[in-house]
Amino acid sequence: MRASITLLVLLFSICGAQTQSTQTEVQTEGQSTGAAAAATAAAAAAEVEALERTKVGALERVTAAQEAELTAVRTRLATSEAEVMNLTKENAALETRLAATVTDVEDLKMDSAAHEQELAALKTRLAASKTGIDDLKKENAAQKAELTAVKTRLAATETEVDNLEKITEKSKVAFSAGLTRSGWVVSGDTDLNLVFSRIITNVGQAYKGTGFFTAPVRGVYYFRFTVVDLLASQEMQIRMYKNGQMLIRLYEYDTDGKRTYLSSGLTLLLEVGDEVNLRIPPGRRLYDHYCCNESTFSGFLLFPL
């Protein structure tokens, strides 16, 4: 704007100088040229005025463009300032977040250190637990082995108990039997096996109806017998056998015809299946009353082995 005003002042000065020079020349040369000079001055003035108008229009357009540009610059400046303000706020927020992040990082570092310590402690405990587990496994294996041994011993004990129960059951052995209800028992030309048919007691069923006692278990047994006869000048005799082998023989001779008794007993070690029985030799007899069991055969197990 100042440049435009300066230019106008300069033009006016030039025009004034030219006009003054023309007037001087006109005065010097005379009045004849006055009209021409006046016309020239008028033309120059018109030209200057037109030039001034042109320059003023140009200056106005430049000024308007500059004002528009200045307005745009102001708008951009306001926008930039707003952006700067926003960026400042964002920067402040970022700084706050950064500070918080730094704090969080420090906290995380502290937590990480604490976690590392805790992890180290856990590893130590884990190692101790593994050692304890290994010890427990060994102890468990030992207990399993011991349990297996105990089970084996228990099975053996149960088997032994079962056997003992069977033996105990079988060891309940005792019998007593009378000879007969028919009076006389007489042998012929051979030995006669005595069948004591009047069963009084037969616990364990070891005494058979054939006159034989069969040992159900290995053990020590006691046997006793008593027999009677009415002797009239003849011999009375009885024998005890084990598995066909004679163990004892008793005899008596009398002539009065009254009752004569033979009685004895033995303690025997018998194996399972051993047999014990009584016999009379050929030509001999025994007597038993039908009501009184005067001739008897008894036995029982003292203890098993």
PDB file of C-alpha atoms in Angstrom:
ATOM      1  CA  MET A   1       0.000   0.000   0.000  1.00  0.00           C
ATOM      2  CA  ARG A   2       2.840   2.416   0.870  1.00  0.00           C
ATOM      3  CA  ALA A   3       4.578   1.560  -2.437  1.00  0.00           C
ATOM      4  CA  SER A   4       1.417   2.554  -4.381  1.00  0.00           C
ATOM      5  CA  ILE A   5       1.166   5.937  -2.633  1.00  0.00           C
ATOM      6  CA  THR A   6       4.855   6.659  -3.294  1.00  0.00           C
ATOM      7  CA  LEU A   7       4.352   5.842  -6.972  1.00  0.00           C
ATOM      8  CA  LEU A   8       1.407   8.258  -7.229  1.00  0.00           C
ATOM      9  CA  VAL A   9       3.403  11.052  -5.591  1.00  0.00           C
ATOM     10  CA  LEU A  10       6.229  10.488  -8.053  1.00  0.00           C
ATOM     11  CA  LEU A  11       3.873  10.641 -11.027  1.00  0.00           C
ATOM     12  CA  PHE A  12       2.331  13.844  -9.760  1.00  0.00           C
ATOM     13  CA  SER A  13       5.825  15.388  -9.364  1.00  0.00           C
ATOM     14  CA  ILE A  14       6.790  14.421 -12.903  1.00  0.00           C
ATOM     15  CA  CYS A  15       3.589  15.787 -14.261  1.00  0.00           C
ATOM     16  CA  GLY A  16       4.080  19.067 -12.337  1.00  0.00           C
ATOM     17  CA  ALA A  17       7.628  19.405 -13.596  1.00  0.00           C
ATOM     18  CA  GLN A  18       6.571  18.757 -17.154  1.00  0.00           C
ATOM     19  CA  THR A  19       3.765  21.328 -16.860  1.00  0.00           C
ATOM     20  CA  GLN A  20       6.084  23.987 -15.424  1.00  0.00           C
ATOM     21  CA  SER A  21       8.642  23.375 -18.152  1.00  0.00           C
ATOM     22  CA  THR A  22       6.009  23.659 -20.814  1.00  0.00           C
ATOM     23  CA  GLN A  23       4.664  26.922 -19.384  1.00  0.00           C
ATOM     24  CA  THR A  24       8.192  28.391 -19.301  1.00  0.00           C
ATOM     25  CA  GLU A  25       8.809  27.432 -22.903  1.00  0.00           C
ATOM     26  CA  VAL A  26       5.461  28.779 -23.923  1.00  0.00           C
ATOM     27  CA  GLN A  27       6.151  32.054 -22.208  1.00  0.00           C
ATOM     28  CA  THR A  28       9.586  32.192 -23.880  1.00  0.00           C
ATOM     29  CA  GLU A  29       8.422  31.267 -27.357  1.00  0.00           C
ATOM     30  CA  GLY A  30       5.319  33.322 -27.250  1.00  0.00           C
ATOM     31  CA  GLN A  31       1.728  33.268 -27.130  1.00  0.00           C
ATOM     32  CA  SER A  32       1.462  31.357 -30.406  1.00  0.00           C
ATOM     33  CA  THR A  33       2.123  28.085 -28.943  1.00  0.00           C
ATOM     34  CA  GLY A  34      -0.144  28.505 -25.895  1.00  0.00           C
ATOM     35  CA  ALA A  35      -3.078  26.673 -27.312  1.00  0.00           C
ATOM     36  CA  ALA A  36      -0.982  23.684 -28.359  1.00  0.00           C
ATOM     37  CA  ALA A  37       0.669  23.522 -24.971  1.00  0.00           C
ATOM     38  CA  ALA A  38      -2.667  23.672 -23.257  1.00  0.00           C
ATOM     39  CA  ALA A  39      -3.909  20.817 -25.390  1.00  0.00           C
ATOM     40  CA  THR A  40      -0.809  18.783 -24.690  1.00  0.00           C
ATOM     41  CA  ALA A  41      -1.095  19.439 -20.982  1.00  0.00           C
ATOM     42  CA  ALA A  42      -4.700  18.386 -21.005  1.00  0.00           C
ATOM     43  CA  ALA A  43      -3.824  15.192 -22.854  1.00  0.00           C
ATOM     44  CA  ALA A  44      -0.995  14.490 -20.458  1.00  0.00           C
ATOM     45  CA  ALA A  45      -3.248  15.123 -17.509  1.00  0.00           C
ATOM     46  CA  ALA A  46      -5.840  12.770 -18.955  1.00  0.00           C
ATOM     47  CA  GLU A  47      -3.174  10.174 -19.575  1.00  0.00           C
ATOM     48  CA  VAL A  48      -1.838  10.564 -16.064  1.00  0.00           C
ATOM     49  CA  GLU A  49      -5.327  10.299 -14.657  1.00  0.00           C
ATOM     50  CA  ALA A  50      -5.970   7.167 -16.696  1.00  0.00           C
ATOM     51  CA  LEU A  51      -2.648   5.774 -15.583  1.00  0.00           C
ATOM     52  CA  GLU A  52      -3.448   6.620 -12.008  1.00  0.00           C
ATOM     53  CA  ARG A  53      -6.810   4.931 -12.304  1.00  0.00           C
ATOM     54  CA  THR A  54      -5.179   1.853 -13.767  1.00  0.00           C
ATOM     55  CA  LYS A  55      -2.553   1.797 -11.061  1.00  0.00           C
ATOM     56  CA  VAL A  56      -5.114   2.396  -8.352  1.00  0.00           C
ATOM     57  CA  GLY A  57      -7.264  -0.441  -9.719  1.00  0.00           C
ATOM     58  CA  ALA A  58      -4.230  -2.665  -9.824  1.00  0.00           C
ATOM     59  CA  LEU A  59      -3.302  -1.616  -6.329  1.00  0.00           C
ATOM     60  CA  GLU A  60      -6.846  -2.252  -5.144  1.00  0.00           C
ATOM     61  CA  ARG A  61      -6.807  -5.700  -6.715  1.00  0.00           C
ATOM     62  CA  VAL A  62      -3.418  -6.439  -5.168  1.00  0.00           C
ATOM     63  CA  THR A  63      -4.659  -5.129  -1.861  1.00  0.00           C
ATOM     64  CA  ALA A  64      -7.827  -7.260  -2.101  1.00  0.00           C
ATOM     65  CA  ALA A  65      -5.746 -10.328  -2.988  1.00  0.00           C
ATOM     66  CA  GLN A  66      -3.379  -9.596  -0.123  1.00  0.00           C
ATOM     67  CA  GLU A  67      -6.304  -9.125   2.240  1.00  0.00           C
ATOM     68  CA  ALA A  68      -7.831 -12.418   1.025  1.00  0.00           C
ATOM     69  CA  GLU A  69      -4.466 -14.100   1.414  1.00  0.00           C
ATOM     70  CA  LEU A  70      -4.060 -12.491   4.825  1.00  0.00           C
ATOM     71  CA  THR A  71      -7.514 -13.762   5.814  1.00  0.00           C
ATOM     72  CA  ALA A  72      -6.585 -17.235   4.590  1.00  0.00           C
ATOM     73  CA  VAL A  73      -3.297 -17.003   6.480  1.00  0.00           C
ATOM     74  CA  ARG A  74      -5.147 -15.912   9.586  1.00  0.00           C
ATOM     75  CA  THR A  75      -7.573 -18.790   9.164  1.00  0.00           C
ATOM     76  CA  ARG A  76      -4.698 -21.209   8.667  1.00  0.00           C
ATOM     77  CA  LEU A  77      -2.917 -19.626  11.617  1.00  0.00           C
ATOM     78  CA  ALA A  78      -6.012 -20.051  13.781  1.00  0.00           C
ATOM     79  CA  THR A  79      -6.309 -23.627  12.583  1.00  0.00           C
ATOM     80  CA  SER A  80      -2.617 -24.195  13.242  1.00  0.00           C
ATOM     81  CA  GLU A  81      -2.921 -22.619  16.673  1.00  0.00           C
ATOM     82  CA  ALA A  82      -5.916 -24.867  17.394  1.00  0.00           C
ATOM     83  CA  GLU A  83      -3.945 -27.828  16.145  1.00  0.00           C
ATOM     84  CA  VAL A  84      -0.988 -26.738  18.254  1.00  0.00           C
ATOM     85  CA  MET A  85      -3.311 -26.452  21.242  1.00  0.00           C
ATOM     86  CA  ASN A  86      -4.734 -29.879  20.541  1.00  0.00           C
ATOM     87  CA  LEU A  87      -1.260 -31.275  20.029  1.00  0.00           C
ATOM     88  CA  THR A  88      -0.179 -29.616  23.271  1.00  0.00           C
ATOM     89  CA  LYS A  89      -3.094 -31.238  25.060  1.00  0.00           C
ATOM     90  CA  GLU A  90      -2.389 -34.561  23.376  1.00  0.00           C
ATOM     91  CA  ASN A  91       1.278 -34.196  24.249  1.00  0.00           C
ATOM     92  CA  ALA A  92       0.350 -33.487  27.861  1.00  0.00           C
ATOM     93  CA  ALA A  93      -1.946 -36.499  27.837  1.00  0.00           C
ATOM     94  CA  LEU A  94       0.811 -38.571  26.254  1.00  0.00           C
ATOM     95  CA  GLU A  95       3.259 -37.345  28.860  1.00  0.00           C
ATOM     96  CA  THR A  96       0.780 -38.282  31.566  1.00  0.00           C
ATOM     97  CA  ARG A  97       0.280 -41.675  29.974  1.00  0.00           C
ATOM     98  CA  LEU A  98       4.015 -42.042  29.548  1.00  0.00           C
ATOM     99  CA  ALA A  99       4.552 -41.223  33.215  1.00  0.00           C
ATOM    100  CA  ALA A 100       1.856 -43.724  34.128  1.00  0.00           C
ATOM    101  CA  THR A 101       3.460 -46.237  31.778  1.00  0.00           C
ATOM    102  CA  VAL A 102       6.842 -45.658  33.379  1.00  0.00           C
ATOM    103  CA  THR A 103       5.238 -46.144  36.775  1.00  0.00           C
ATOM    104  CA  ASP A 104       3.548 -49.286  35.505  1.00  0.00           C
ATOM    105  CA  VAL A 105       6.860 -50.510  34.098  1.00  0.00           C
ATOM    106  CA  GLU A 106       8.527 -49.897  37.450  1.00  0.00           C
ATOM    107  CA  ASP A 107       5.691 -51.692  39.173  1.00  0.00           C
ATOM    108  CA  LEU A 108       5.986 -54.519  36.663  1.00  0.00           C
ATOM    109  CA  LYS A 109       9.712 -54.679  37.296  1.00  0.00           C
ATOM    110  CA  MET A 110       9.051 -54.901  41.017  1.00  0.00           C
ATOM    111  CA  ASP A 111       6.345 -57.494  40.411  1.00  0.00           C
ATOM    112  CA  SER A 112       8.691 -59.381  38.097  1.00  0.00           C
ATOM    113  CA  ALA A 113      11.406 -59.360  40.745  1.00  0.00           C
ATOM    114  CA  ALA A 114       8.901 -60.557  43.322  1.00  0.00           C
ATOM    115  CA  HIS A 115       7.677 -63.201  40.895  1.00  0.00           C
ATOM    116  CA  GLU A 116      11.225 -64.316  40.243  1.00  0.00           C
ATOM    117  CA  GLN A 117      11.805 -64.671  43.969  1.00  0.00           C
ATOM    118  CA  GLU A 118       8.531 -66.526  44.341  1.00  0.00           C
ATOM    119  CA  LEU A 119       9.412 -68.700  41.340  1.00  0.00           C
ATOM    120  CA  ALA A 120      12.785 -69.491  42.871  1.00  0.00           C
ATOM    121  CA  ALA A 121      11.049 -70.396  46.132  1.00  0.00           C
ATOM    122  CA  LEU A 122       8.540 -72.525  44.228  1.00  0.00           C
ATOM    123  CA  LYS A 123      11.354 -74.261  42.358  1.00  0.00           C
ATOM    124  CA  THR A 124      13.028 -74.989  45.672  1.00  0.00           C
ATOM    125  CA  ARG A 125       9.777 -76.324  47.080  1.00  0.00           C
ATOM    126  CA  LEU A 126       9.203 -78.307  43.883  1.00  0.00           C
ATOM    127  CA  ALA A 127      12.646 -79.863  44.153  1.00  0.00           C
ATOM    128  CA  ALA A 128      11.939 -80.693  47.791  1.00  0.00           C
ATOM    129  CA  SER A 129       8.540 -82.091  46.795  1.00  0.00           C
ATOM    130  CA  LYS A 130      10.136 -84.233  44.086  1.00  0.00           C
ATOM    131  CA  THR A 131      12.624 -85.516  46.613  1.00  0.00           C
ATOM    132  CA  GLY A 132       9.771 -86.174  49.020  1.00  0.00           C
ATOM    133  CA  ILE A 133       7.795 -87.888  46.262  1.00  0.00           C
ATOM    134  CA  ASP A 134      10.779 -90.058  45.397  1.00  0.00           C
ATOM    135  CA  ASP A 135      11.153 -90.947  49.062  1.00  0.00           C
ATOM    136  CA  LEU A 136       7.433 -91.674  49.278  1.00  0.00           C
ATOM    137  CA  LYS A 137       7.646 -93.816  46.136  1.00  0.00           C
ATOM    138  CA  LYS A 138      10.492 -95.774  47.666  1.00  0.00           C
ATOM    139  CA  GLU A 139       8.604 -96.061  50.922  1.00  0.00           C
ATOM    140  CA  ASN A 140       5.476 -97.037  49.001  1.00  0.00           C
ATOM    141  CA  ALA A 141       7.423 -99.673  47.075  1.00  0.00           C
ATOM    142  CA  ALA A 142       8.834-100.981  50.344  1.00  0.00           C
ATOM    143  CA  GLN A 143       5.354-100.987  51.860  1.00  0.00           C
ATOM    144  CA  LYS A 144       3.995-102.767  48.785  1.00  0.00           C
ATOM    145  CA  ALA A 145       6.736-105.367  49.083  1.00  0.00           C
ATOM    146  CA  GLU A 146       6.038-105.674  52.790  1.00  0.00           C
ATOM    147  CA  LEU A 147       2.308-105.843  52.076  1.00  0.00           C
ATOM    148  CA  THR A 148       2.923-108.557  49.499  1.00  0.00           C
ATOM    149  CA  ALA A 149       5.004-110.442  52.033  1.00  0.00           C
ATOM    150  CA  VAL A 150       2.310-109.922  54.663  1.00  0.00           C
ATOM    151  CA  LYS A 151      -0.349-111.108  52.213  1.00  0.00           C
ATOM    152  CA  THR A 152       1.769-114.155  51.448  1.00  0.00           C
ATOM    153  CA  ARG A 153       2.246-114.804  55.147  1.00  0.00           C
ATOM    154  CA  LEU A 154      -1.443-114.142  55.722  1.00  0.00           C
ATOM    155  CA  ALA A 155      -2.373-116.574  52.975  1.00  0.00           C
ATOM    156  CA  ALA A 156      -0.009-119.121  54.479  1.00  0.00           C
ATOM    157  CA  THR A 157      -1.430-118.387  57.923  1.00  0.00           C
ATOM    158  CA  GLU A 158      -4.975-118.700  56.627  1.00  0.00           C
ATOM    159  CA  THR A 159      -4.051-121.968  54.972  1.00  0.00           C
ATOM    160  CA  GLU A 160      -2.434-123.092  58.190  1.00  0.00           C
ATOM    161  CA  VAL A 161      -5.476-121.943  60.148  1.00  0.00           C
ATOM    162  CA  ASP A 162      -7.726-123.803  57.740  1.00  0.00           C
ATOM    163  CA  ASN A 163      -5.555-126.858  58.135  1.00  0.00           C
ATOM    164  CA  LEU A 164      -5.547-126.410  61.895  1.00  0.00           C
ATOM    165  CA  GLU A 165      -9.294-125.980  61.849  1.00  0.00           C
ATOM    166  CA  LYS A 166      -9.593-129.130  59.820  1.00  0.00           C
ATOM    167  CA  ILE A 167      -7.153-130.855  62.129  1.00  0.00           C
ATOM    168  CA  THR A 168      -8.975-129.436  65.127  1.00  0.00           C
ATOM    169  CA  GLU A 169     -12.223-130.611  63.676  1.00  0.00           C
ATOM    170  CA  LYS A 170     -10.689-133.956  62.922  1.00  0.00           C
ATOM    171  CA  SER A 171      -8.932-133.994  66.286  1.00  0.00           C
ATOM    172  CA  LYS A 172     -12.269-134.237  68.012  1.00  0.00           C
ATOM    173  CA  VAL A 173     -11.997-137.992  68.125  1.00  0.00           C
ATOM    174  CA  ALA A 174     -13.420-140.239  70.844  1.00  0.00           C
ATOM    175  CA  PHE A 175     -15.418-143.442  70.808  1.00  0.00           C
ATOM    176  CA  SER A 176     -16.793-146.161  73.075  1.00  0.00           C
ATOM    177  CA  ALA A 177     -18.699-149.255  71.977  1.00  0.00           C
ATOM    178  CA  GLY A 178     -20.178-152.349  73.585  1.00  0.00           C
ATOM    179  CA  LEU A 179     -19.594-155.773  72.060  1.00  0.00           C
ATOM    180  CA  THR A 180     -23.043-157.235  71.455  1.00  0.00           C
ATOM    181  CA  ARG A 181     -26.569-157.748  72.712  1.00  0.00           C
ATOM    182  CA  SER A 182     -26.658-161.439  71.874  1.00  0.00           C
ATOM    183  CA  GLY A 183     -24.577-162.809  74.766  1.00  0.00           C
ATOM    184  CA  TRP A 184     -21.808-165.021  73.401  1.00  0.00           C
ATOM    185  CA  VAL A 185     -19.314-164.206  70.636  1.00  0.00           C
ATOM    186  CA  VAL A 186     -17.393-167.324  69.548  1.00  0.00           C
ATOM    187  CA  SER A 187     -14.519-167.702  67.076  1.00  0.00           C
ATOM    188  CA  GLY A 188     -14.226-170.627  64.722  1.00  0.00           C
ATOM    189  CA  ASP A 189     -11.103-172.179  63.302  1.00  0.00           C
ATOM    190  CA  THR A 190      -9.498-168.763  62.629  1.00  0.00           C
ATOM    191  CA  ASP A 191      -8.997-165.488  64.426  1.00  0.00           C
ATOM    192  CA  LEU A 192     -12.189-163.516  64.856  1.00  0.00           C
ATOM    193  CA  ASN A 193     -12.172-159.735  64.419  1.00  0.00           C
ATOM    194  CA  LEU A 194     -14.328-158.327  67.172  1.00  0.00           C
ATOM    195  CA  VAL A 195     -17.043-155.992  65.999  1.00  0.00           C
ATOM    196  CA  PHE A 196     -18.204-153.850  68.911  1.00  0.00           C
ATOM    197  CA  SER A 197     -21.578-153.033  67.440  1.00  0.00           C
ATOM    198  CA  ARG A 198     -23.244-151.242  70.336  1.00  0.00           C
ATOM    199  CA  ILE A 199     -22.013-147.676  69.655  1.00  0.00           C
ATOM    200  CA  ILE A 200     -22.046-145.553  72.787  1.00  0.00           C
ATOM    201  CA  THR A 201     -19.970-142.594  71.582  1.00  0.00           C
ATOM    202  CA  ASN A 202     -18.360-141.993  68.187  1.00  0.00           C
ATOM    203  CA  VAL A 203     -17.169-138.366  67.902  1.00  0.00           C
ATOM    204  CA  GLY A 204     -15.412-137.867  64.587  1.00  0.00           C
ATOM    205  CA  GLN A 205     -16.783-141.150  63.196  1.00  0.00           C
ATOM    206  CA  ALA A 206     -13.320-142.745  63.308  1.00  0.00           C
ATOM    207  CA  TYR A 207     -14.651-146.050  64.648  1.00  0.00           C
ATOM    208  CA  LYS A 208     -16.250-148.071  61.861  1.00  0.00           C
ATOM    209  CA  GLY A 209     -19.001-150.642  61.920  1.00  0.00           C
ATOM    210  CA  THR A 210     -16.444-153.246  60.845  1.00  0.00           C
ATOM    211  CA  GLY A 211     -14.744-153.135  64.267  1.00  0.00           C
ATOM    212  CA  PHE A 212     -11.764-151.099  63.022  1.00  0.00           C
ATOM    213  CA  PHE A 213     -10.708-147.699  64.308  1.00  0.00           C
ATOM    214  CA  THR A 214      -9.109-145.618  61.521  1.00  0.00           C
ATOM    215  CA  ALA A 215      -6.944-142.620  62.557  1.00  0.00           C
ATOM    216  CA  PRO A 216      -8.242-139.398  60.879  1.00  0.00           C
ATOM    217  CA  VAL A 217      -5.159-137.324  61.808  1.00  0.00           C
ATOM    218  CA  ARG A 218      -1.611-137.948  62.822  1.00  0.00           C
ATOM    219  CA  GLY A 219      -1.384-137.913  66.597  1.00  0.00           C
ATOM    220  CA  VAL A 220      -1.150-139.731  69.871  1.00  0.00           C
ATOM    221  CA  TYR A 221      -4.170-141.855  70.772  1.00  0.00           C
ATOM    222  CA  TYR A 222      -5.174-143.818  73.841  1.00  0.00           C
ATOM    223  CA  PHE A 223      -7.102-147.106  73.551  1.00  0.00           C
ATOM    224  CA  ARG A 224      -8.638-149.234  76.278  1.00  0.00           C
ATOM    225  CA  PHE A 225     -10.696-152.403  76.307  1.00  0.00           C
ATOM    226  CA  THR A 226     -12.479-154.581  78.861  1.00  0.00           C
ATOM    227  CA  VAL A 227     -13.917-158.006  78.004  1.00  0.00           C
ATOM    228  CA  VAL A 228     -15.635-160.686  80.069  1.00  0.00           C
ATOM    229  CA  ASP A 229     -16.272-164.439  79.871  1.00  0.00           C
ATOM    230  CA  LEU A 230     -17.802-167.094  82.060  1.00  0.00           C
ATOM    231  CA  LEU A 231     -14.887-169.522  82.344  1.00  0.00           C
ATOM    232  CA  ALA A 232     -15.479-173.194  82.999  1.00  0.00           C
ATOM    233  CA  SER A 233     -12.131-174.915  82.704  1.00  0.00           C
ATOM    234  CA  GLN A 234     -11.138-173.060  79.564  1.00  0.00           C
ATOM    235  CA  GLU A 235      -8.853-170.192  78.467  1.00  0.00           C
ATOM    236  CA  MET A 236      -9.980-166.677  77.745  1.00  0.00           C
ATOM    237  CA  GLN A 237      -7.733-164.600  75.413  1.00  0.00           C
ATOM    238  CA  ILE A 238      -7.809-161.258  73.551  1.00  0.00           C
ATOM    239  CA  ARG A 239      -5.328-159.383  71.322  1.00  0.00           C
ATOM    240  CA  MET A 240      -4.929-155.821  70.044  1.00  0.00           C
ATOM    241  CA  TYR A 241      -3.623-155.120  66.523  1.00  0.00           C
ATOM    242  CA  LYS A 242      -2.272-152.099  64.700  1.00  0.00           C
ATOM    243  CA  ASN A 243      -2.324-152.402  60.917  1.00  0.00           C
ATOM    244  CA  GLY A 244      -2.443-156.192  61.288  1.00  0.00           C
ATOM    245  CA  GLN A 245       0.473-156.318  63.729  1.00  0.00           C
ATOM    246  CA  MET A 246      -0.274-157.607  67.226  1.00  0.00           C
ATOM    247  CA  LEU A 247       0.587-155.140  69.967  1.00  0.00           C
ATOM    248  CA  ILE A 248      -0.747-156.789  73.104  1.00  0.00           C
ATOM    249  CA  ARG A 249      -2.173-160.172  74.175  1.00  0.00           C
ATOM    250  CA  LEU A 250      -4.021-160.965  77.415  1.00  0.00           C
ATOM    251  CA  TYR A 251      -5.360-164.278  78.604  1.00  0.00           C
ATOM    252  CA  GLU A 252      -6.920-165.908  81.692  1.00  0.00           C
ATOM    253  CA  TYR A 253      -7.866-169.444  82.693  1.00  0.00           C
ATOM    254  CA  ASP A 254     -10.467-170.357  85.315  1.00  0.00           C
ATOM    255  CA  THR A 255     -12.749-173.229  86.151  1.00  0.00           C
ATOM    256  CA  ASP A 256     -15.429-171.836  88.433  1.00  0.00           C
ATOM    257  CA  GLY A 257     -17.703-170.660  85.658  1.00  0.00           C
ATOM    258  CA  LYS A 258     -17.970-167.140  87.050  1.00  0.00           C
ATOM    259  CA  ARG A 259     -17.279-163.878  85.242  1.00  0.00           C
ATOM    260  CA  THR A 260     -13.624-163.261  84.479  1.00  0.00           C
ATOM    261  CA  TYR A 261     -12.470-159.877  83.127  1.00  0.00           C
ATOM    262  CA  LEU A 262      -9.501-158.916  80.999  1.00  0.00           C
ATOM    263  CA  SER A 263      -8.699-155.197  80.730  1.00  0.00           C
ATOM    264  CA  SER A 264      -5.782-153.167  79.399  1.00  0.00           C
ATOM    265  CA  GLY A 265      -4.883-150.039  77.454  1.00  0.00           C
ATOM    266  CA  LEU A 266      -2.192-148.565  75.188  1.00  0.00           C
ATOM    267  CA  THR A 267      -1.017-145.166  74.046  1.00  0.00           C
ATOM    268  CA  LEU A 268      -0.219-145.248  70.326  1.00  0.00           C
ATOM    269  CA  LEU A 269       1.305-142.866  67.798  1.00  0.00           C
ATOM    270  CA  LEU A 270      -0.805-143.243  64.688  1.00  0.00           C
ATOM    271  CA  GLU A 271      -0.469-141.853  61.196  1.00  0.00           C
ATOM    272  CA  VAL A 272      -3.445-140.891  59.110  1.00  0.00           C
ATOM    273  CA  GLY A 273      -5.174-144.085  57.997  1.00  0.00           C
ATOM    274  CA  ASP A 274      -3.625-146.394  60.590  1.00  0.00           C
ATOM    275  CA  GLU A 275      -6.086-149.009  61.852  1.00  0.00           C
ATOM    276  CA  VAL A 276      -6.540-150.495  65.332  1.00  0.00           C
ATOM    277  CA  ASN A 277      -8.776-153.479  66.158  1.00  0.00           C
ATOM    278  CA  LEU A 278      -9.277-156.348  68.648  1.00  0.00           C
ATOM    279  CA  ARG A 279      -9.322-160.083  67.903  1.00  0.00           C
ATOM    280  CA  ILE A 280      -9.776-163.410  69.697  1.00  0.00           C
ATOM    281  CA  PRO A 281      -7.851-166.475  68.536  1.00  0.00           C
ATOM    282  CA  PRO A 282      -9.514-169.653  67.182  1.00  0.00           C
ATOM    283  CA  GLY A 283     -11.681-171.593  69.636  1.00  0.00           C
ATOM    284  CA  ARG A 284     -12.217-168.699  72.022  1.00  0.00           C
ATOM    285  CA  ARG A 285     -15.284-166.770  73.161  1.00  0.00           C
ATOM    286  CA  LEU A 286     -16.418-163.586  74.909  1.00  0.00           C
ATOM    287  CA  TYR A 287     -19.604-162.627  76.654  1.00  0.00           C
ATOM    288  CA  ASP A 288     -21.673-159.470  76.793  1.00  0.00           C
ATOM    289  CA  HIS A 289     -25.022-159.020  78.453  1.00  0.00           C
ATOM    290  CA  TYR A 290     -27.775-157.532  76.335  1.00  0.00           C
ATOM    291  CA  CYS A 291     -28.331-154.671  78.762  1.00  0.00           C
ATOM    292  CA  CYS A 292     -25.061-153.851  80.432  1.00  0.00           C
ATOM    293  CA  ASN A 293     -22.122-153.420  77.985  1.00  0.00           C
ATOM    294  CA  GLU A 294     -19.810-155.636  80.006  1.00  0.00           C
ATOM    295  CA  SER A 295     -17.325-155.958  77.113  1.00  0.00           C
ATOM    296  CA  THR A 296     -16.278-152.563  75.717  1.00  0.00           C
ATOM    297  CA  PHE A 297     -13.709-150.975  73.399  1.00  0.00           C
ATOM    298  CA  SER A 298     -12.832-147.275  73.775  1.00  0.00           C
ATOM    299  CA  GLY A 299     -10.327-144.784  72.425  1.00  0.00           C
ATOM    300  CA  PHE A 300      -9.655-141.076  71.923  1.00  0.00           C
ATOM    301  CA  LEU A 301      -7.096-138.656  70.513  1.00  0.00           C
ATOM    302  CA  LEU A 302      -4.800-137.181  73.138  1.00  0.00           C
ATOM    303  CA  PHE A 303      -3.288-134.558  70.810  1.00  0.00           C
ATOM    304  CA  PRO A 304      -2.531-134.184  67.112  1.00  0.00           C
ATOM    305  CA  LEU A 305       0.995-133.931  65.726  1.00  0.00           C
TER     306      LEU A 305
END
